[in-house]
Amino acid sequence: MRRVLRVLAGLIGVLTLAVWLVTGAHTGWTQTRVTVVKLDPVTELEYPETRDQFVAGVEVLGGGLLLALALLGASFLLKPVSTTNRKETKP
Amino acid sequence: MNRTILTLTAATSFAVAVIAEPQSFDFKDPKGVNNAVFVLDAPLEAINGTANGVSGTINYDAAEPASLSGRIVIESKSLSVPNPVMLEHLHGADWLDVKQHPQITFESTRVANVKSSGNKVTADVTGKMTLRGVTKEITTPVSFTYLKDKLAARTNGQMLGDLLVVRAQFSIKRSDFGINPAAPADKVAEEIQLTLSLAGAAPKK
């Protein structure tokens, strides 16, 4: 069980960090829309063009890493399975 | 003979200029270029957003810019921020209350300090701004660029006419319009900086 929790913690930590980095390492809140500024050639007006795109924010990064840390911490609270006990149960 | 023709041409041009009527520019923009950008720069958090649901008309006479009048409307629900939770709050009852107040309007009442340079005009425009059901008089510097016969370039030749480009930058106070006055100023700035970038079209009939 300890090993399962530690592997899970590692996976969540790495996955969270990867998602945050791949979506742009955004240091603000999570965004579901991204705005790109364009220029209208006739009027020379700048205008924002918005498209739907998920950008993970600091709360996603923080939440994922905290969950990973919590699982890692919980793994230390569990008692390790004794190898001597295991031998005793064998017929 | 040539002098007579020249004189007649000049006189005709002058007469046309004198009797020129203001053109009505429609700011409903199918290209989606017309926009308003708003920024609330608080010490702890900066909120940036845009709005593109712009409509309205401005009556503008290139020969007499001081006579302009008009009304610009922005659909409240077109105001957008990138964060979905923030967007829900923005449209909610404490903030813009878009269900009860679906439009933000500005209606000009007078124009002063008009300065012309080529096809560009700058002026201080005073008008009534209505936001969240509250109407306040504000004065803002506005620049107008009159683009004669440029509508065709914007419509791939499908329409002939003129364009009027309007740019304005000004600030309003959140509390003046009852936009969640209880929100802490260190998280949500009291001052809202607005930038309007608009183009209106006056098709030739």
CSV table of C-alpha atoms in Angstrom, one decimal:
chain,number,residue,atom,x,y,z
A,1,MET,CA,0.0,0.0,0.0
A,2,ARG,CA,2.9,2.4,0.8
A,3,ARG,CA,4.4,1.7,-2.5
A,4,VAL,CA,1.1,2.3,-4.3
A,5,LEU,CA,0.6,5.6,-2.6
A,6,ARG,CA,4.1,6.8,-3.4
A,7,VAL,CA,3.8,5.7,-7.1
A,8,LEU,CA,0.4,7.5,-7.3
A,9,ALA,CA,1.9,10.6,-5.6
A,10,GLY,CA,4.8,10.6,-8.2
A,11,LEU,CA,2.4,10.2,-11.1
A,12,ILE,CA,0.1,13.0,-10.0
A,13,GLY,CA,3.0,15.3,-9.3
A,14,VAL,CA,4.7,14.7,-12.7
A,15,LEU,CA,1.4,14.8,-14.6
A,16,THR,CA,0.4,18.1,-13.0
A,17,LEU,CA,3.7,19.7,-13.7
A,18,ALA,CA,3.6,18.4,-17.3
A,19,VAL,CA,0.1,19.8,-17.9
A,20,TRP,CA,1.0,23.1,-16.5
A,21,LEU,CA,4.2,23.3,-18.6
A,22,VAL,CA,2.6,22.1,-21.8
A,23,THR,CA,-0.3,24.5,-21.6
A,24,GLY,CA,2.0,27.5,-21.3
A,25,ALA,CA,3.3,27.6,-17.7
A,26,HIS,CA,0.8,30.3,-17.0
A,27,THR,CA,1.4,32.1,-13.6
A,28,GLY,CA,-2.2,33.5,-13.3
A,29,TRP,CA,-5.5,31.7,-12.8
A,30,THR,CA,-6.7,29.0,-15.1
A,31,GLN,CA,-8.1,30.2,-18.4
A,32,THR,CA,-10.5,28.5,-20.8
A,33,ARG,CA,-10.2,31.2,-23.4
A,34,VAL,CA,-7.2,32.6,-25.0
A,35,THR,CA,-7.1,36.1,-26.6
A,36,VAL,CA,-4.8,37.0,-29.5
A,37,VAL,CA,-4.5,40.6,-30.6
A,38,LYS,CA,-4.9,41.2,-34.3
A,39,LEU,CA,-4.7,44.2,-36.6
A,40,ASP,CA,-7.4,45.2,-39.1
A,41,PRO,CA,-5.5,46.4,-42.2
A,42,VAL,CA,-8.1,48.9,-43.4
A,43,THR,CA,-9.0,50.7,-40.1
A,44,GLU,CA,-5.6,49.9,-38.4
A,45,LEU,CA,-7.6,49.0,-35.3
A,46,GLU,CA,-6.2,46.4,-33.0
A,47,TYR,CA,-8.8,43.8,-32.0
A,48,PRO,CA,-8.9,40.8,-29.7
A,49,GLU,CA,-9.7,37.4,-31.2
A,50,THR,CA,-10.7,34.8,-28.7
A,51,ARG,CA,-10.6,31.1,-29.0
A,52,ASP,CA,-11.5,28.3,-26.6
A,53,GLN,CA,-8.3,26.8,-25.1
A,54,PHE,CA,-7.5,25.4,-21.7
A,55,VAL,CA,-4.5,27.0,-19.9
A,56,ALA,CA,-3.7,25.5,-16.5
A,57,GLY,CA,-3.2,28.2,-13.9
A,58,VAL,CA,-1.4,28.3,-10.6
A,59,GLU,CA,-4.3,26.8,-8.7
A,60,VAL,CA,-4.1,23.6,-10.9
A,61,LEU,CA,-0.4,23.4,-10.3
A,62,GLY,CA,-0.7,24.0,-6.6
A,63,GLY,CA,-3.6,21.7,-6.1
A,64,GLY,CA,-1.9,18.8,-8.0
A,65,LEU,CA,1.3,19.2,-6.2
A,66,LEU,CA,-0.4,19.5,-2.8
A,67,LEU,CA,-2.4,16.3,-3.5
A,68,ALA,CA,0.8,14.5,-4.5
A,69,LEU,CA,2.5,15.7,-1.3
A,70,ALA,CA,-0.5,14.6,0.8
A,71,LEU,CA,-0.4,11.1,-0.7
A,72,LEU,CA,3.3,10.9,-0.1
A,73,GLY,CA,2.9,12.0,3.5
A,74,ALA,CA,0.1,9.4,4.0
A,75,SER,CA,2.4,6.7,2.7
A,76,PHE,CA,4.7,7.4,5.6
A,77,LEU,CA,1.9,7.0,8.1
A,78,LEU,CA,1.2,3.5,7.0
A,79,LYS,CA,3.0,0.7,8.7
A,80,PRO,CA,5.3,-1.2,6.5
A,81,VAL,CA,4.4,-4.8,5.8
A,82,SER,CA,6.9,-6.9,7.9
A,83,THR,CA,8.7,-9.6,5.9
A,84,THR,CA,9.0,-11.8,8.9
A,85,ASN,CA,5.2,-11.8,9.4
A,86,ARG,CA,4.9,-12.8,5.8
A,87,LYS,CA,7.2,-15.8,6.3
A,88,GLU,CA,5.2,-16.9,9.3
A,89,THR,CA,2.0,-17.1,7.4
A,90,LYS,CA,3.5,-19.4,4.8
A,91,PRO,CA,2.5,-23.1,5.4
B,1,MET,CA,-12.1,79.0,-71.1
B,2,ASN,CA,-9.9,76.9,-68.8
B,3,ARG,CA,-10.2,79.5,-66.1
B,4,THR,CA,-14.0,79.5,-66.4
B,5,ILE,CA,-14.1,75.7,-66.1
B,6,LEU,CA,-11.8,75.8,-63.1
B,7,THR,CA,-13.9,78.5,-61.4
B,8,LEU,CA,-17.1,76.6,-62.0
B,9,THR,CA,-15.5,73.4,-60.6
B,10,ALA,CA,-14.3,75.2,-57.5
B,11,ALA,CA,-17.7,76.9,-57.0
B,12,THR,CA,-19.5,73.5,-57.3
B,13,SER,CA,-17.1,71.9,-54.9
B,14,PHE,CA,-17.6,74.7,-52.4
B,15,ALA,CA,-21.4,74.5,-52.8
B,16,VAL,CA,-21.3,70.7,-52.2
B,17,ALA,CA,-19.1,71.2,-49.1
B,18,VAL,CA,-21.4,73.8,-47.7
B,19,ILE,CA,-24.6,71.8,-48.2
B,20,ALA,CA,-23.0,68.5,-47.1
B,21,GLU,CA,-25.1,66.7,-44.5
B,22,PRO,CA,-23.7,64.6,-41.7
B,23,GLN,CA,-23.4,61.0,-42.5
B,24,SER,CA,-24.8,58.3,-40.3
B,25,PHE,CA,-22.2,55.7,-39.4
B,26,ASP,CA,-23.4,52.3,-38.3
B,27,PHE,CA,-21.2,50.6,-35.7
B,28,LYS,CA,-22.7,47.2,-35.9
B,29,ASP,CA,-19.6,45.4,-37.2
B,30,PRO,CA,-20.0,42.0,-38.8
B,31,LYS,CA,-16.2,41.5,-38.9
B,32,GLY,CA,-16.1,41.6,-35.1
B,33,VAL,CA,-13.3,44.2,-35.0
B,34,ASN,CA,-15.1,46.7,-32.9
B,35,ASN,CA,-14.1,46.2,-29.3
B,36,ALA,CA,-13.8,47.6,-25.8
B,37,VAL,CA,-10.9,46.6,-23.6
B,38,PHE,CA,-11.2,47.0,-19.8
B,39,VAL,CA,-8.5,46.7,-17.2
B,40,LEU,CA,-8.8,46.7,-13.4
B,41,ASP,CA,-5.2,46.9,-12.1
B,42,ALA,CA,-5.4,46.2,-8.3
B,43,PRO,CA,-2.3,45.7,-6.2
B,44,LEU,CA,-3.0,41.9,-5.7
B,45,GLU,CA,-4.7,41.1,-9.0
B,46,ALA,CA,-5.0,42.6,-12.5
B,47,ILE,CA,-8.2,41.8,-14.4
B,48,ASN,CA,-8.2,42.2,-18.1
B,49,GLY,CA,-11.1,41.7,-20.4
B,50,THR,CA,-12.7,42.5,-23.7
B,51,ALA,CA,-16.2,43.2,-25.1
B,52,ASN,CA,-17.2,42.9,-28.7
B,53,GLY,CA,-21.0,43.3,-28.8
B,54,VAL,CA,-20.8,46.8,-30.1
B,55,SER,CA,-23.6,48.6,-32.0
B,56,GLY,CA,-25.0,52.1,-32.4
B,57,THR,CA,-24.7,55.1,-34.8
B,58,ILE,CA,-22.7,58.3,-35.0
B,59,ASN,CA,-23.8,61.2,-37.1
B,60,TYR,CA,-20.6,62.8,-38.4
B,61,ASP,CA,-20.0,65.6,-40.8
B,62,ALA,CA,-16.4,65.6,-42.0
B,63,ALA,CA,-16.7,69.3,-42.8
B,64,GLU,CA,-18.0,70.1,-39.4
B,65,PRO,CA,-16.9,67.6,-36.8
B,66,ALA,CA,-18.1,69.6,-33.9
B,67,SER,CA,-21.7,68.8,-34.9
B,68,LEU,CA,-21.3,65.1,-34.3
B,69,SER,CA,-23.8,63.2,-32.2
B,70,GLY,CA,-24.5,59.6,-31.6
B,71,ARG,CA,-25.0,56.6,-29.3
B,72,ILE,CA,-22.8,53.6,-28.8
B,73,VAL,CA,-24.1,50.4,-27.2
B,74,ILE,CA,-22.2,47.5,-25.8
B,75,GLU,CA,-24.0,44.2,-24.9
B,76,SER,CA,-23.2,43.5,-21.3
B,77,LYS,CA,-23.0,39.8,-21.8
B,78,SER,CA,-20.3,40.3,-24.4
B,79,LEU,CA,-17.9,41.4,-21.7
B,80,SER,CA,-15.5,38.5,-21.3
B,81,VAL,CA,-12.5,37.5,-19.1
B,82,PRO,CA,-10.4,34.4,-19.7
B,83,ASN,CA,-11.1,32.7,-16.3
B,84,PRO,CA,-14.5,30.9,-16.3
B,85,VAL,CA,-15.2,31.5,-12.6
B,86,MET,CA,-14.3,35.2,-12.9
B,87,LEU,CA,-16.6,35.4,-16.0
B,88,GLU,CA,-19.5,34.0,-14.0
B,89,HIS,CA,-18.9,36.5,-11.2
B,90,LEU,CA,-18.6,39.4,-13.8
B,91,HIS,CA,-22.0,38.6,-15.3
B,92,GLY,CA,-23.6,38.0,-11.9
B,93,ALA,CA,-25.9,40.2,-9.9
B,94,ASP,CA,-23.2,41.7,-7.7
B,95,TRP,CA,-21.1,42.9,-10.7
B,96,LEU,CA,-22.7,43.7,-14.0
B,97,ASP,CA,-26.0,42.0,-13.5
B,98,VAL,CA,-26.3,41.3,-17.3
B,99,LYS,CA,-29.8,39.9,-16.9
B,100,GLN,CA,-31.2,43.1,-15.4
B,101,HIS,CA,-29.0,45.4,-17.4
B,102,PRO,CA,-28.2,43.9,-20.8
B,103,GLN,CA,-26.7,47.1,-22.3
B,104,ILE,CA,-24.0,49.6,-21.5
B,105,THR,CA,-24.6,52.8,-23.4
B,106,PHE,CA,-22.9,56.1,-24.1
B,107,GLU,CA,-24.8,59.0,-25.7
B,108,SER,CA,-23.0,62.1,-26.7
B,109,THR,CA,-24.4,65.5,-25.5
B,110,ARG,CA,-21.8,68.0,-26.5
B,111,VAL,CA,-18.4,68.2,-28.2
B,112,ALA,CA,-15.6,70.7,-27.4
B,113,ASN,CA,-12.0,71.4,-28.1
B,114,VAL,CA,-12.1,70.1,-31.6
B,115,LYS,CA,-8.8,69.9,-33.5
B,116,SER,CA,-8.4,68.8,-37.1
B,117,SER,CA,-5.4,67.4,-38.8
B,118,GLY,CA,-6.0,66.0,-42.3
B,119,ASN,CA,-8.6,63.3,-42.0
B,120,LYS,CA,-8.1,63.0,-38.2
B,121,VAL,CA,-10.0,64.9,-35.6
B,122,THR,CA,-9.6,64.9,-31.9
B,123,ALA,CA,-12.2,66.3,-29.5
B,124,ASP,CA,-13.5,66.2,-25.9
B,125,VAL,CA,-16.8,64.4,-26.1
B,126,THR,CA,-19.2,64.7,-23.2
B,127,GLY,CA,-22.0,62.3,-22.9
B,128,LYS,CA,-24.2,60.2,-20.7
B,129,MET,CA,-22.9,56.8,-19.9
B,130,THR,CA,-25.3,54.2,-18.5
B,131,LEU,CA,-23.8,51.1,-16.9
B,132,ARG,CA,-25.7,48.7,-14.6
B,133,GLY,CA,-28.7,51.0,-14.7
B,134,VAL,CA,-26.7,54.0,-13.4
B,135,THR,CA,-26.3,57.1,-15.7
B,136,LYS,CA,-23.4,59.4,-15.2
B,137,GLU,CA,-22.1,62.3,-17.3
B,138,ILE,CA,-18.5,61.8,-18.4
B,139,THR,CA,-16.1,63.7,-20.7
B,140,THR,CA,-13.5,61.8,-22.6
B,141,PRO,CA,-10.9,62.7,-25.3
B,142,VAL,CA,-11.9,60.9,-28.6
B,143,SER,CA,-10.1,60.7,-31.9
B,144,PHE,CA,-12.0,60.3,-35.2
B,145,THR,CA,-10.4,59.2,-38.4
B,146,TYR,CA,-12.6,59.7,-41.5
B,147,LEU,CA,-11.7,57.2,-44.2
B,148,LYS,CA,-13.4,58.2,-47.4
B,149,ASP,CA,-14.4,55.5,-49.8
B,150,LYS,CA,-12.7,52.8,-47.7
B,151,LEU,CA,-15.8,50.7,-47.0
B,152,ALA,CA,-15.2,48.8,-50.3
B,153,ALA,CA,-11.7,47.7,-49.1
B,154,ARG,CA,-13.4,46.2,-46.0
B,155,THR,CA,-16.2,44.4,-47.8
B,156,ASN,CA,-14.2,43.0,-50.7
B,157,GLY,CA,-15.9,45.6,-53.0
B,158,GLN,CA,-19.4,44.5,-52.1
B,159,MET,CA,-20.3,47.8,-50.5
B,160,LEU,CA,-19.3,51.4,-51.4
B,161,GLY,CA,-19.0,54.1,-48.8
B,162,ASP,CA,-17.0,55.7,-46.0
B,163,LEU,CA,-15.6,54.5,-42.7
B,164,LEU,CA,-15.3,56.4,-39.4
B,165,VAL,CA,-12.7,55.1,-37.0
B,166,VAL,CA,-13.2,56.1,-33.4
B,167,ARG,CA,-10.7,55.6,-30.6
B,168,ALA,CA,-11.2,56.6,-27.0
B,169,GLN,CA,-9.4,55.9,-23.7
B,170,PHE,CA,-10.9,56.9,-20.3
B,171,SER,CA,-11.4,55.7,-16.8
B,172,ILE,CA,-14.5,55.3,-14.6
B,173,LYS,CA,-14.9,54.4,-11.0
B,174,ARG,CA,-16.4,51.1,-10.1
B,175,SER,CA,-18.3,52.6,-7.1
B,176,ASP,CA,-19.9,55.3,-9.3
B,177,PHE,CA,-21.9,52.6,-11.1
B,178,GLY,CA,-22.6,50.4,-8.1
B,179,ILE,CA,-20.4,47.5,-9.4
B,180,ASN,CA,-19.9,45.4,-6.3
B,181,PRO,CA,-18.8,48.3,-4.0
B,182,ALA,CA,-18.1,45.8,-1.2
B,183,ALA,CA,-15.3,44.1,-3.2
B,184,PRO,CA,-11.9,44.9,-1.5
B,185,ALA,CA,-9.9,47.5,-3.5
B,186,ASP,CA,-6.6,45.6,-3.1
B,187,LYS,CA,-8.1,42.7,-5.1
B,188,VAL,CA,-10.4,44.5,-7.5
B,189,ALA,CA,-9.3,48.0,-8.6
B,190,GLU,CA,-11.7,50.9,-8.0
B,191,GLU,CA,-10.6,52.4,-11.3
B,192,ILE,CA,-11.7,50.7,-14.5
B,193,GLN,CA,-9.6,51.7,-17.5
B,194,LEU,CA,-11.6,51.5,-20.8
B,195,THR,CA,-10.2,51.6,-24.3
B,196,LEU,CA,-12.7,51.7,-27.2
B,197,SER,CA,-11.6,50.9,-30.8
B,198,LEU,CA,-14.5,51.2,-33.2
B,199,ALA,CA,-15.1,51.5,-36.9
B,200,GLY,CA,-18.5,52.6,-38.3
B,201,ALA,CA,-19.7,52.3,-41.9
B,202,ALA,CA,-21.7,54.7,-44.0
B,203,PRO,CA,-22.7,52.9,-47.2
B,204,LYS,CA,-23.4,55.0,-50.2
B,205,LYS,CA,-27.1,54.9,-51.2
